[in-house]
XYZ file of C-alpha atoms in Angstrom:
246
model
C 27.164 4.707 32.153
C 23.835 5.456 30.534
C 23.098 3.380 27.437
C 22.053 5.218 24.273
C 18.408 4.677 23.341
C 18.042 3.170 19.864
C 14.568 3.480 18.390
C 13.502 0.695 16.017
C 10.621 1.302 13.624
C 7.810 -1.227 13.468
C 4.790 -2.196 11.440
C 1.292 -3.289 12.492
C 0.275 -6.945 12.450
C -3.367 -8.022 12.628
C -3.720 -11.596 13.876
C -7.491 -11.632 14.214
C -10.337 -9.269 15.058
C -9.206 -9.201 18.700
C -5.449 -8.940 18.211
C -3.606 -6.110 16.478
C -0.297 -4.579 17.467
C 3.172 -3.277 16.684
C 5.619 -5.785 15.254
C 9.325 -5.901 14.448
C 11.511 -8.998 14.137
C 13.240 -9.863 17.409
C 16.666 -9.866 15.731
C 16.647 -6.056 15.640
C 16.370 -5.453 19.362
C 18.659 -8.389 20.149
C 21.384 -6.912 17.913
C 21.035 -3.457 19.431
C 21.160 -4.852 22.962
C 24.176 -7.019 22.103
C 25.940 -3.904 20.799
C 25.382 -2.066 24.086
C 22.341 0.002 23.175
C 18.929 0.226 24.790
C 16.429 -0.928 22.136
C 12.987 0.673 22.037
C 10.362 -0.384 19.494
C 8.611 2.665 18.035
C 4.882 2.161 17.366
C 3.246 3.774 14.355
C 1.635 6.934 15.640
C 0.699 10.257 14.125
C 3.613 11.930 12.300
C 3.738 14.598 14.989
C 4.008 12.075 17.818
C 6.503 10.016 15.849
C 8.786 13.039 15.586
C 8.595 13.393 19.370
C 9.500 9.714 19.771
C 12.550 10.214 17.559
C 13.550 13.198 19.682
C 13.604 10.884 22.720
C 16.025 8.502 20.974
C 19.781 8.809 20.596
C 19.826 6.760 17.378
C 17.337 5.182 14.981
C 17.118 1.958 12.991
C 14.576 1.914 10.173
C 13.539 -1.721 9.856
C 12.366 -3.968 7.031
C 8.827 -4.813 6.006
C 6.340 -3.997 3.279
C 7.059 -2.656 -0.199
C 7.175 1.120 -0.528
C 4.163 2.632 -2.294
C 5.376 3.740 -5.768
C 3.209 6.846 -5.558
C 5.770 8.123 -3.024
C 8.272 8.503 -5.863
C 5.870 9.310 -8.700
C 5.583 5.856 -10.285
C 2.644 3.664 -11.275
C 2.284 0.312 -9.487
C 3.955 -2.706 -11.090
C 1.978 -5.983 -11.388
C 4.537 -7.733 -9.149
C 4.301 -5.114 -6.415
C 3.946 -6.692 -2.973
C 1.874 -5.655 0.049
C 1.794 -1.945 0.875
C 1.277 0.106 4.022
C 0.889 3.723 2.802
C 0.438 5.109 6.319
C 3.775 3.617 7.373
C 5.408 5.064 4.253
C 4.074 8.525 5.017
C 5.165 8.452 8.657
C 8.616 6.987 8.012
C 9.471 9.252 5.074
C 8.825 12.260 7.268
C 10.641 10.551 10.152
C 13.778 9.999 8.035
C 13.899 13.684 7.175
C 13.370 14.669 10.797
C 16.064 12.282 12.037
C 18.564 13.612 9.492
C 17.701 17.221 10.278
C 18.263 16.381 13.957
C 21.580 14.682 13.097
C 20.457 11.443 14.752
C 22.634 8.424 13.910
C 20.605 6.304 11.530
C 20.886 2.722 10.281
C 18.343 1.897 7.558
C 17.833 -1.803 6.822
C 16.227 -3.427 3.740
C 12.931 -1.530 3.400
C 14.681 1.105 5.500
C 17.292 1.880 2.828
C 14.456 2.196 0.313
C 12.543 4.613 2.535
C 15.750 6.604 3.090
C 16.279 6.877 -0.666
C 12.669 7.854 -1.406
C 12.606 10.390 1.444
C 15.547 12.199 -0.140
C 14.163 12.128 -3.687
C 15.217 8.776 -5.137
C 13.237 5.961 -6.759
C 13.043 2.161 -6.619
C 12.864 -0.942 -8.736
C 9.481 -2.311 -7.718
C 10.424 -5.872 -8.681
C 13.997 -6.891 -9.503
C 13.193 -10.142 -11.366
C 11.017 -8.328 -13.920
C 12.594 -4.846 -14.003
C 16.336 -5.507 -13.668
C 17.760 -7.624 -16.509
C 20.380 -10.041 -15.247
C 19.426 -9.716 -11.598
C 20.539 -12.594 -9.426
C 18.053 -14.074 -6.934
C 17.719 -11.600 -4.059
C 14.911 -13.325 -2.163
C 16.482 -16.375 -0.561
C 14.313 -19.435 -0.054
C 14.843 -22.668 1.800
C 17.664 -21.386 4.015
C 17.754 -19.728 7.412
C 17.121 -15.980 7.580
C 20.622 -15.347 8.865
C 22.419 -17.479 6.259
C 24.542 -15.576 3.739
C 23.667 -16.200 0.078
C 25.718 -13.775 -2.017
C 28.691 -11.431 -2.007
C 28.700 -7.653 -1.645
C 31.507 -5.398 -2.819
C 32.369 -2.524 -0.468
C 33.708 0.786 -1.777
C 37.059 1.703 -0.273
C 37.194 4.773 1.964
C 33.453 4.517 2.601
C 32.062 4.429 6.110
C 31.186 0.763 5.627
C 34.751 -0.025 4.607
C 35.941 1.800 7.711
C 33.707 -0.464 9.809
C 34.332 -3.800 8.077
C 37.877 -3.273 6.742
C 36.980 -5.630 3.920
C 36.379 -5.003 0.216
C 34.035 -7.964 -0.003
C 31.622 -9.513 2.483
C 28.870 -12.133 2.411
C 25.272 -11.181 3.164
C 21.789 -12.622 3.355
C 19.126 -11.400 0.927
C 15.396 -10.975 1.580
C 14.119 -8.388 -0.891
C 12.625 -8.023 -4.354
C 12.774 -4.217 -4.459
C 15.950 -2.142 -4.614
C 17.268 1.363 -5.207
C 16.928 2.589 -8.783
C 17.686 6.307 -9.009
C 19.829 7.209 -6.020
C 18.703 10.359 -4.211
C 20.828 13.503 -4.396
C 23.411 13.523 -1.612
C 23.451 9.769 -1.067
C 26.610 7.911 -2.096
C 26.614 4.273 -3.238
C 29.003 2.333 -1.007
C 28.242 -1.307 -1.840
C 26.873 -3.377 -4.709
C 26.178 -7.043 -5.349
C 27.893 -8.860 -8.248
C 24.911 -8.180 -10.528
C 25.192 -4.432 -9.877
C 22.220 -4.073 -7.525
C 22.834 -1.325 -4.962
C 23.407 -2.856 -1.547
C 24.409 0.146 0.578
C 24.414 3.938 0.602
C 25.536 6.592 3.037
C 25.030 10.315 3.539
C 28.388 12.114 3.845
C 28.627 14.875 6.414
C 26.096 13.275 8.743
C 26.976 11.825 12.154
C 26.029 8.353 10.925
C 23.544 7.729 8.115
C 23.980 4.324 6.495
C 21.506 2.197 4.589
C 22.011 -1.484 3.750
C 19.813 -3.693 1.590
C 20.533 -6.926 3.452
C 19.479 -7.890 6.998
C 22.546 -7.562 9.264
C 20.409 -7.897 12.395
C 19.786 -11.559 11.510
C 23.512 -12.246 10.998
C 24.930 -10.820 14.231
C 24.657 -14.194 15.950
C 27.207 -15.736 13.591
C 29.035 -12.908 11.787
C 31.334 -10.596 13.799
C 31.325 -8.033 10.974
C 27.589 -7.463 11.333
C 28.040 -6.928 15.058
C 30.484 -4.146 14.211
C 27.792 -2.371 12.200
C 25.472 -2.220 15.210
C 28.352 -1.310 17.508
C 29.061 1.666 15.246
C 25.415 2.778 15.408
C 25.470 2.510 19.207
C 28.861 4.223 19.460
C 27.789 7.201 17.342
C 24.539 7.423 19.320
C 26.489 7.393 22.590
C 28.727 10.200 21.322
C 25.677 12.296 20.531
C 24.189 11.546 23.944
C 27.364 12.710 25.696
C 27.526 15.881 23.623
C 23.929 16.756 24.489
C 24.557 16.104 28.188
C 27.590 18.390 28.132
C 25.719 21.200 26.404
């Protein structure tokens, strides 16, 4: 049986004047492969070529990385704003819209959920510690990337609840930005105890889920996170079969 192709977005890393290339953490492609998908890292290209790359994929995972440029949602930069990659923002915002219009199954992770929200008209907290009173620490330090550090409450009858079958799970946390104004059409499906939005989904779509944590780095130890990737692969396989039949 043919495996569904899962495209994984990447950034560009410059090591020195002789070395520059596409980069995405290895946990992404390992989790997709473990779930039965065929992982393909998508390099940053022109928006036109990137749309063609998405068309070749059966599902997409928008990965983590740099902060999203606040100009993308009409805000001025905050003093605590981290590193930016405006070209990546521009390409991925358009890519999210194209993937949704093409009804491609989509899993947006950390920065990915933020790009998803901005692409559909939402905004972000640029820095939780200074902009969100009462925010708990969301950038874990001194522990492994895949170690859980706080709870997340899952909304019943959401797609996430259907996957996890739990009202509460434990997640890792590697972000200082988060969703502020949720875009029209997106539904909040998980929050942390301090009220920070941890997941959203787009009803009516084949599979469009965004999570603020990094499930790809937890699949080695947490069976629930494996289920999330299995659902992405399963929905992508369904779409592949439907296209082959038609």
